[in-house]
PDB file of C-alpha atoms in Angstrom:
ATOM      1  CA  LYS A   1     127.775  87.600  60.618  1.00 91.00           C
ATOM      2  CA  HIS A   2     125.801  86.947  57.437  1.00 95.00           C
ATOM      3  CA  VAL A   3     124.019  90.280  56.960  1.00 98.00           C
ATOM      4  CA  ILE A   4     125.299  93.856  57.216  1.00 98.00           C
ATOM      5  CA  VAL A   5     122.350  96.225  57.619  1.00 98.00           C
ATOM      6  CA  ILE A   6     122.910  99.936  57.084  1.00 98.00           C
ATOM      7  CA  GLY A   7     120.087 101.531  59.058  1.00 98.00           C
ATOM      8  CA  SER A   8     119.647 105.059  57.797  1.00 98.00           C
ATOM      9  CA  LEU A   9     117.337 107.530  56.047  1.00 96.00           C
ATOM     10  CA  GLN A  10     117.259 109.391  52.735  1.00 90.00           C
ATOM     11  CA  ARG A  11     120.064 111.836  51.962  1.00 90.00           C
ATOM     12  CA  SER A  12     122.479 110.496  54.563  1.00 93.00           C
ATOM     13  CA  GLY A  13     125.329 109.114  52.444  1.00 92.00           C
ATOM     14  CA  SER A  14     124.088 105.530  52.558  1.00 94.00           C
ATOM     15  CA  THR A  15     124.592 104.775  48.859  1.00 93.00           C
ATOM     16  CA  GLU A  16     128.344 105.317  49.029  1.00 94.00           C
ATOM     17  CA  LEU A  17     128.659 103.457  52.334  1.00 97.00           C
ATOM     18  CA  ALA A  18     126.716 100.482  50.971  1.00 96.00           C
ATOM     19  CA  GLN A  19     128.843 100.400  47.832  1.00 95.00           C
ATOM     20  CA  LYS A  20     132.072 100.612  49.832  1.00 96.00           C
ATOM     21  CA  LEU A  21     131.056  97.772  52.147  1.00 97.00           C
ATOM     22  CA  ALA A  22     129.715  95.617  49.303  1.00 96.00           C
ATOM     23  CA  PHE A  23     132.473  96.171  46.754  1.00 93.00           C
ATOM     24  CA  GLY A  24     135.530  96.954  48.832  1.00 94.00           C
ATOM     25  CA  HIS A  25     136.024  93.783  50.828  1.00 95.00           C
ATOM     26  CA  GLY A  26     136.112  90.757  48.543  1.00 94.00           C
ATOM     27  CA  CYS A  27     133.756  88.592  50.607  1.00 96.00           C
ATOM     28  CA  THR A  28     130.618  90.744  50.470  1.00 97.00           C
ATOM     29  CA  PHE A  29     127.656  91.067  48.088  1.00 97.00           C
ATOM     30  CA  GLY A  30     125.348  94.080  47.757  1.00 96.00           C
ATOM     31  CA  TYR A  31     121.561  94.017  47.472  1.00 96.00           C
ATOM     32  CA  ASN A  32     121.137  97.784  47.752  1.00 94.00           C
ATOM     33  CA  GLU A  33     117.631  98.443  49.167  1.00 96.00           C
ATOM     34  CA  PHE A  34     116.616  94.811  49.612  1.00 97.00           C
ATOM     35  CA  PHE A  35     113.188  95.807  50.989  1.00 97.00           C
ATOM     36  CA  HIS A  36     112.463  98.718  48.631  1.00 95.00           C
ATOM     37  CA  ARG A  37     108.762  99.145  47.854  1.00 92.00           C
ATOM     38  CA  ASP A  38     108.953  99.204  44.049  1.00 87.00           C
ATOM     39  CA  ASN A  39     110.619  95.738  43.905  1.00 89.00           C
ATOM     40  CA  SER A  40     112.709  96.617  40.824  1.00 87.00           C
ATOM     41  CA  GLN A  41     116.148  95.209  40.138  1.00 88.00           C
ATOM     42  CA  ARG A  42     117.443  98.790  40.043  1.00 84.00           C
ATOM     43  CA  GLN A  43     116.519  99.123  43.714  1.00 89.00           C
ATOM     44  CA  THR A  44     116.903  95.583  45.051  1.00 90.00           C
ATOM     45  CA  GLY A  45     119.731  94.190  42.936  1.00 89.00           C
ATOM     46  CA  GLN A  46     119.613  90.443  42.345  1.00 93.00           C
ATOM     47  CA  ALA A  47     117.209  89.767  45.215  1.00 95.00           C
ATOM     48  CA  ARG A  48     114.313  88.523  43.061  1.00 95.00           C
ATOM     49  CA  ASN A  49     116.610  86.330  40.972  1.00 95.00           C
ATOM     50  CA  HIS A  50     118.164  84.771  44.062  1.00 96.00           C
ATOM     51  CA  LEU A  51     114.952  84.279  46.037  1.00 97.00           C
ATOM     52  CA  GLY A  52     112.402  83.384  43.394  1.00 96.00           C
ATOM     53  CA  ASN A  53     109.291  85.484  42.920  1.00 96.00           C
ATOM     54  CA  ASP A  54     107.167  84.136  45.775  1.00 96.00           C
ATOM     55  CA  VAL A  55     109.817  84.445  48.492  1.00 96.00           C
ATOM     56  CA  PHE A  56     110.897  87.820  47.121  1.00 96.00           C
ATOM     57  CA  LEU A  57     107.391  89.283  47.338  1.00 96.00           C
ATOM     58  CA  ALA A  58     106.949  87.955  50.897  1.00 96.00           C
ATOM     59  CA  ARG A  59     110.392  89.051  52.113  1.00 97.00           C
ATOM     60  CA  ARG A  60     109.179  91.945  54.300  1.00 97.00           C
ATOM     61  CA  ASN A  61     107.219  89.493  56.443  1.00 97.00           C
ATOM     62  CA  ASN A  62     110.070  86.973  56.628  1.00 97.00           C
ATOM     63  CA  THR A  63     113.159  89.154  56.929  1.00 98.00           C
ATOM     64  CA  ILE A  64     115.568  86.661  58.496  1.00 98.00           C
ATOM     65  CA  GLU A  65     114.506  83.716  56.363  1.00 97.00           C
ATOM     66  CA  ALA A  66     114.624  85.675  53.091  1.00 98.00           C
ATOM     67  CA  LEU A  67     118.054  87.112  53.860  1.00 98.00           C
ATOM     68  CA  ALA A  68     119.371  83.693  54.882  1.00 97.00           C
ATOM     69  CA  MET A  69     118.390  82.377  51.462  1.00 97.00           C
ATOM     70  CA  ALA A  70     119.835  85.422  49.735  1.00 97.00           C
ATOM     71  CA  HIS A  71     123.076  85.031  51.696  1.00 97.00           C
ATOM     72  CA  LYS A  72     123.469  81.426  50.557  1.00 96.00           C
ATOM     73  CA  LYS A  73     122.966  82.306  46.884  1.00 96.00           C
ATOM     74  CA  ALA A  74     125.040  85.473  46.968  1.00 97.00           C
ATOM     75  CA  CYS A  75     128.015  83.936  48.737  1.00 96.00           C
ATOM     76  CA  ALA A  76     128.030  80.999  46.332  1.00 96.00           C
ATOM     77  CA  GLU A  77     128.424  83.554  43.537  1.00 95.00           C
ATOM     78  CA  VAL A  78     131.178  85.360  45.422  1.00 96.00           C
ATOM     79  CA  ASP A  79     133.111  82.128  45.966  1.00 96.00           C
ATOM     80  CA  SER A  80     132.662  81.125  42.321  1.00 95.00           C
ATOM     81  CA  ARG A  81     134.155  84.425  41.182  1.00 94.00           C
ATOM     82  CA  ARG A  82     137.008  84.084  43.631  1.00 95.00           C
ATOM     83  CA  ALA A  83     137.752  80.547  42.456  1.00 95.00           C
ATOM     84  CA  ALA A  84     137.932  81.792  38.856  1.00 95.00           C
ATOM     85  CA  LYS A  85     140.626  84.251  40.003  1.00 93.00           C
ATOM     86  CA  GLY A  86     142.530  81.633  41.984  1.00 95.00           C
ATOM     87  CA  LEU A  87     141.459  83.120  45.327  1.00 94.00           C
ATOM     88  CA  PRO A  88     140.380  81.071  48.355  1.00 94.00           C
ATOM     89  CA  ALA A  89     136.688  80.744  49.152  1.00 95.00           C
ATOM     90  CA  CYS A  90     135.168  83.102  51.697  1.00 94.00           C
ATOM     91  CA  ALA A  91     133.068  80.279  53.167  1.00 82.00           C
ATOM     92  CA  GLU A  92     131.492  81.536  56.420  1.00 85.00           C
ATOM     93  CA  ARG A  93     133.439  84.794  56.173  1.00 92.00           C
ATOM     94  CA  CYS A  94     130.932  86.207  53.702  1.00 96.00           C
ATOM     95  CA  ALA A  95     128.110  88.709  54.172  1.00 97.00           C
ATOM     96  CA  VAL A  96     125.429  90.489  52.188  1.00 98.00           C
ATOM     97  CA  VAL A  97     124.995  94.252  52.517  1.00 98.00           C
ATOM     98  CA  ILE A  98     121.604  95.986  52.510  1.00 98.00           C
ATOM     99  CA  LYS A  99     120.211  99.415  53.283  1.00 98.00           C
ATOM    100  CA  LEU A 100     117.173  99.706  55.560  1.00 98.00           C
ATOM    101  CA  PHE A 101     114.964 102.809  55.623  1.00 97.00           C
ATOM    102  CA  LEU A 102     111.769 103.819  57.361  1.00 96.00           C
ATOM    103  CA  ASP A 103     109.899 104.136  54.062  1.00 93.00           C
ATOM    104  CA  HIS A 104     110.579 100.515  53.118  1.00 96.00           C
ATOM    105  CA  ARG A 105     107.535  99.778  55.278  1.00 93.00           C
ATOM    106  CA  VAL A 106     108.889  96.588  56.771  1.00 97.00           C
ATOM    107  CA  PRO A 107     106.779  95.636  59.821  1.00 97.00           C
ATOM    108  CA  ARG A 108     108.463  96.838  63.012  1.00 97.00           C
ATOM    109  CA  ALA A 109     108.331  93.344  64.512  1.00 97.00           C
ATOM    110  CA  GLN A 110     110.225  91.981  61.506  1.00 98.00           C
ATOM    111  CA  ILE A 111     112.847  94.723  61.730  1.00 98.00           C
ATOM    112  CA  ALA A 112     113.326  93.978  65.431  1.00 97.00           C
ATOM    113  CA  ARG A 113     113.745  90.261  64.634  1.00 96.00           C
ATOM    114  CA  LEU A 114     116.358  91.040  61.992  1.00 97.00           C
ATOM    115  CA  LEU A 115     118.372  93.581  63.966  1.00 97.00           C
ATOM    116  CA  GLY A 116     118.353  91.437  67.098  1.00 96.00           C
ATOM    117  CA  ASP A 117     119.495  88.329  65.230  1.00 96.00           C
ATOM    118  CA  PRO A 118     123.057  87.190  66.033  1.00 95.00           C
ATOM    119  CA  ASN A 119     123.803  86.864  62.305  1.00 96.00           C
ATOM    120  CA  THR A 120     123.106  90.578  61.723  1.00 97.00           C
ATOM    121  CA  ALA A 121     125.646  93.388  61.958  1.00 97.00           C
ATOM    122  CA  LEU A 122     123.962  96.789  62.256  1.00 98.00           C
ATOM    123  CA  ILE A 123     125.598  99.988  61.017  1.00 98.00           C
ATOM    124  CA  ILE A 124     123.625 103.101  61.978  1.00 98.00           C
ATOM    125  CA  LEU A 125     124.413 106.017  59.652  1.00 98.00           C
ATOM    126  CA  GLU A 126     122.895 109.332  60.757  1.00 98.00           C
ATOM    127  CA  ARG A 127     122.993 112.849  59.369  1.00 95.00           C
ATOM    128  CA  ASN A 128     121.947 115.982  61.244  1.00 93.00           C
ATOM    129  CA  PRO A 129     118.148 116.146  60.703  1.00 93.00           C
ATOM    130  CA  LEU A 130     118.112 119.799  59.635  1.00 90.00           C
ATOM    131  CA  ARG A 131     120.830 119.242  57.052  1.00 89.00           C
ATOM    132  CA  ARG A 132     119.020 116.152  55.833  1.00 91.00           C
ATOM    133  CA  PHE A 133     115.742 118.082  55.632  1.00 90.00           C
ATOM    134  CA  CYS A 134     117.428 120.764  53.519  1.00 86.00           C
ATOM    135  CA  SER A 135     118.898 118.102  51.248  1.00 85.00           C
ATOM    136  CA  VAL A 136     115.520 116.415  50.751  1.00 85.00           C
ATOM    137  CA  GLN A 137     113.775 119.734  50.067  1.00 83.00           C
ATOM    138  CA  HIS A 138     116.447 120.745  47.554  1.00 79.00           C
ATOM    139  CA  ALA A 139     116.207 117.388  45.784  1.00 78.00           C
ATOM    140  CA  LYS A 140     112.418 117.581  45.555  1.00 80.00           C
ATOM    141  CA  LYS A 141     112.531 121.143  44.255  1.00 79.00           C
ATOM    142  CA  THR A 142     115.284 120.647  41.670  1.00 79.00           C
ATOM    143  CA  ASN A 143     115.091 116.882  41.007  1.00 75.00           C
ATOM    144  CA  ASP A 144     118.792 116.814  41.891  1.00 71.00           C
ATOM    145  CA  TRP A 145     118.901 113.422  43.627  1.00 69.00           C
ATOM    146  CA  ALA A 146     122.579 112.834  42.817  1.00 68.00           C
ATOM    147  CA  THR A 147     124.836 111.267  45.422  1.00 65.00           C
ATOM    148  CA  HIS A 148     126.957 114.410  45.087  1.00 62.00           C
ATOM    149  CA  PRO A 149     124.464 117.247  44.447  1.00 56.00           C
ATOM    150  CA  SER A 150     125.327 120.587  42.891  1.00 54.00           C
ATOM    151  CA  LYS A 151     127.390 123.120  44.836  1.00 53.00           C
ATOM    152  CA  LYS A 152     124.281 125.242  45.365  1.00 53.00           C
ATOM    153  CA  HIS A 153     122.675 122.394  47.273  1.00 52.00           C
ATOM    154  CA  HIS A 154     123.040 123.888  50.747  1.00 50.00           C
ATOM    155  CA  VAL A 155     123.313 127.609  50.034  1.00 49.00           C
ATOM    156  CA  THR A 156     119.832 128.343  51.402  1.00 55.00           C
ATOM    157  CA  CYS A 157     119.858 125.696  54.129  1.00 64.00           C
ATOM    158  CA  ALA A 158     118.578 127.412  57.263  1.00 65.00           C
ATOM    159  CA  LYS A 159     116.147 126.726  60.062  1.00 69.00           C
ATOM    160  CA  CYS A 160     112.520 127.380  59.133  1.00 71.00           C
ATOM    161  CA  PRO A 161     110.919 130.634  60.367  1.00 66.00           C
ATOM    162  CA  GLU A 162     108.717 130.195  63.415  1.00 71.00           C
ATOM    163  CA  ASP A 163     105.005 129.556  62.781  1.00 70.00           C
ATOM    164  CA  SER A 164     105.630 128.893  59.086  1.00 69.00           C
ATOM    165  CA  PRO A 165     104.361 125.907  57.063  1.00 74.00           C
ATOM    166  CA  CYS A 166     108.010 124.952  56.699  1.00 81.00           C
ATOM    167  CA  GLU A 167     108.459 124.824  60.465  1.00 83.00           C
ATOM    168  CA  ALA A 168     105.483 122.502  60.883  1.00 85.00           C
ATOM    169  CA  GLN A 169     106.830 120.276  58.140  1.00 87.00           C
ATOM    170  CA  TYR A 170     110.278 120.181  59.721  1.00 90.00           C
ATOM    171  CA  THR A 171     108.867 119.409  63.175  1.00 91.00           C
ATOM    172  CA  LYS A 172     107.175 116.295  61.766  1.00 93.00           C
ATOM    173  CA  PHE A 173     110.297 115.420  59.775  1.00 93.00           C
ATOM    174  CA  GLU A 174     112.545 115.703  62.837  1.00 95.00           C
ATOM    175  CA  SER A 175     110.174 113.642  64.983  1.00 96.00           C
ATOM    176  CA  GLU A 176     110.143 110.814  62.441  1.00 96.00           C
ATOM    177  CA  HIS A 177     113.930 111.045  62.112  1.00 97.00           C
ATOM    178  CA  ARG A 178     114.604 110.744  65.833  1.00 97.00           C
ATOM    179  CA  GLY A 179     111.964 108.069  66.325  1.00 98.00           C
ATOM    180  CA  TRP A 180     113.479 105.900  63.591  1.00 98.00           C
ATOM    181  CA  TYR A 181     117.018 106.092  64.922  1.00 98.00           C
ATOM    182  CA  ASN A 182     115.867 105.383  68.477  1.00 97.00           C
ATOM    183  CA  PHE A 183     114.006 102.337  67.187  1.00 97.00           C
ATOM    184  CA  LEU A 184     117.051 101.047  65.284  1.00 97.00           C
ATOM    185  CA  ALA A 185     119.304 101.255  68.333  1.00 96.00           C
ATOM    186  CA  ALA A 186     116.722  99.655  70.612  1.00 96.00           C
ATOM    187  CA  SER A 187     116.078  96.821  68.160  1.00 96.00           C
ATOM    188  CA  ALA A 188     119.713  95.747  68.163  1.00 92.00           C
ATOM    189  CA  ARG A 189     119.134  94.515  71.743  1.00 82.00           C
ATOM    190  CA  GLN A 190     122.198  92.475  72.760  1.00 81.00           C
ATOM    191  CA  ASN A 191     123.923  92.922  69.402  1.00 86.00           C
ATOM    192  CA  SER A 192     126.723  95.452  69.217  1.00 88.00           C
ATOM    193  CA  TYR A 193     126.273  98.028  66.473  1.00 95.00           C
ATOM    194  CA  LEU A 194     128.444 100.665  64.834  1.00 97.00           C
ATOM    195  CA  TYR A 195     127.188 104.260  64.946  1.00 97.00           C
ATOM    196  CA  VAL A 196     128.499 106.402  62.075  1.00 97.00           C
ATOM    197  CA  PRO A 197     127.864 110.176  61.980  1.00 97.00           C
ATOM    198  CA  PHE A 198     127.438 111.478  58.435  1.00 95.00           C
ATOM    199  CA  ASP A 199     130.204 114.079  58.794  1.00 94.00           C
ATOM    200  CA  GLU A 200     132.706 111.384  59.720  1.00 95.00           C
ATOM    201  CA  TRP A 201     131.685 109.099  56.851  1.00 95.00           C
ATOM    202  CA  VAL A 202     132.123 111.831  54.217  1.00 92.00           C
ATOM    203  CA  ASP A 203     135.529 112.797  55.644  1.00 94.00           C
ATOM    204  CA  PRO A 204     138.038 111.079  53.305  1.00 92.00           C
ATOM    205  CA  ASP A 205     140.511 110.802  56.187  1.00 95.00           C
ATOM    206  CA  ARG A 206     138.027 108.723  58.209  1.00 95.00           C
ATOM    207  CA  SER A 207     135.958 106.776  55.672  1.00 95.00           C
ATOM    208  CA  GLY A 208     138.496 103.978  55.251  1.00 94.00           C
ATOM    209  CA  ALA A 209     138.655 103.321  58.981  1.00 95.00           C
ATOM    210  CA  ILE A 210     134.846 103.346  59.164  1.00 96.00           C
ATOM    211  CA  ALA A 211     134.622 100.665  56.480  1.00 96.00           C
ATOM    212  CA  GLU A 212     137.176  98.541  58.299  1.00 96.00           C
ATOM    213  CA  ALA A 213     135.227  98.958  61.536  1.00 96.00           C
ATOM    214  CA  ALA A 214     132.031  97.859  59.792  1.00 96.00           C
ATOM    215  CA  TRP A 215     133.672  94.739  58.381  1.00 96.00           C
ATOM    216  CA  SER A 216     135.146  94.060  61.814  1.00 95.00           C
ATOM    217  CA  ILE A 217     131.805  94.227  63.605  1.00 95.00           C
ATOM    218  CA  ALA A 218     130.525  91.784  60.977  1.00 95.00           C
ATOM    219  CA  GLN A 219     133.474  89.523  61.857  1.00 94.00           C
ATOM    220  CA  LEU A 220     134.688  89.416  58.254  1.00 94.00           C
ATOM    221  CA  GLY A 221     138.307  90.290  58.897  1.00 87.00           C
ATOM    222  CA  PRO A 222     140.325  92.701  56.736  1.00 85.00           C
ATOM    223  CA  ALA A 223     139.452  93.357  53.114  1.00 83.00           C
ATOM    224  CA  SER A 224     140.688  90.987  50.454  1.00 69.00           C
ATOM    225  CA  PRO A 225     143.449  92.496  48.274  1.00 56.00           C
ATOM    226  CA  THR A 226     141.537  91.523  45.118  1.00 52.00           C
ATOM    227  CA  PRO A 227     137.765  91.929  45.528  1.00 49.00           C
ATOM    228  CA  PRO A 228     135.490  90.203  43.014  1.00 45.00           C
ATOM    229  CA  ALA A 229     133.611  92.048  40.281  1.00 48.00           C
ATOM    230  CA  ARG A 230     130.797  94.339  41.318  1.00 48.00           C
ATOM    231  CA  GLU A 231     127.399  92.875  41.969  1.00 44.00           C
ATOM    232  CA  HIS A 232     124.220  94.668  40.979  1.00 39.00           C
ATOM    233  CA  VAL A 233     124.002  97.574  43.409  1.00 41.00           C
ATOM    234  CA  GLN A 234     123.089 101.000  42.108  1.00 39.00           C
ATOM    235  CA  SER A 235     122.134 104.384  43.452  1.00 41.00           C
ATOM    236  CA  THR A 236     118.416 104.625  44.175  1.00 39.00           C
ATOM    237  CA  GLU A 237     117.753 108.022  42.692  1.00 38.00           C
ATOM    238  CA  PRO A 238     115.288 109.593  41.929  1.00 35.00           C
ATOM    239  CA  HIS A 239     113.984 108.400  45.301  1.00 36.00           C
ATOM    240  CA  GLY A 240     116.889 110.185  46.961  1.00 37.00           C
ATOM    241  CA  THR A 241     118.171 107.531  49.322  1.00 40.00           C
ATOM    242  CA  SER A 242     121.836 108.366  49.145  1.00 43.00           C
TER     243      SER A 242
END
């Protein structure tokens, strides 16, 4: 597989999962939110540099083609770094890692093309929608978009009172949440995908096995003992996509 797609939503632990998959293997390269709307290097990593401006700006309408080009450039960099360290080339055993969210506004037909492509490995990372709603509301209220928010983050997390503005907001939030995850799973079609519950990913006793399972579904084999230097992948705060 050439592309590992983490299909998720804001405040679901995706930043740490993307960084683990991109930096922990040795034959992977991270583009963070490859399709992010603001097009900055902070959000999309080296995507613009690797694609050129025209292809980069059109990437949402040519998902497979843009990622194929990015894969070629990224894996050439990975192999160059490995050669400098005396390590064997990854060759075809190399993949790029991206996060994919609903608010990236990629056309649904293009997402379906990408997730149904045999060169794509889909990892679906999902958090309980109420807990995610509480996390988003806290972050908006306090501007605490950190990957690990303050300890007070969930103190007031509770279901909204009936007939309140909060309840109406949550009902819409939950509907969008469930609709997105149903769409991701359906779009994989014949491709196998890995479903990762948030609570399992943040469990330190399980996270290592989850990463290995993700690399396995991408057919990359076990992690290299000496991964190359980090590529340009950063947290996406203040947009709160961790």
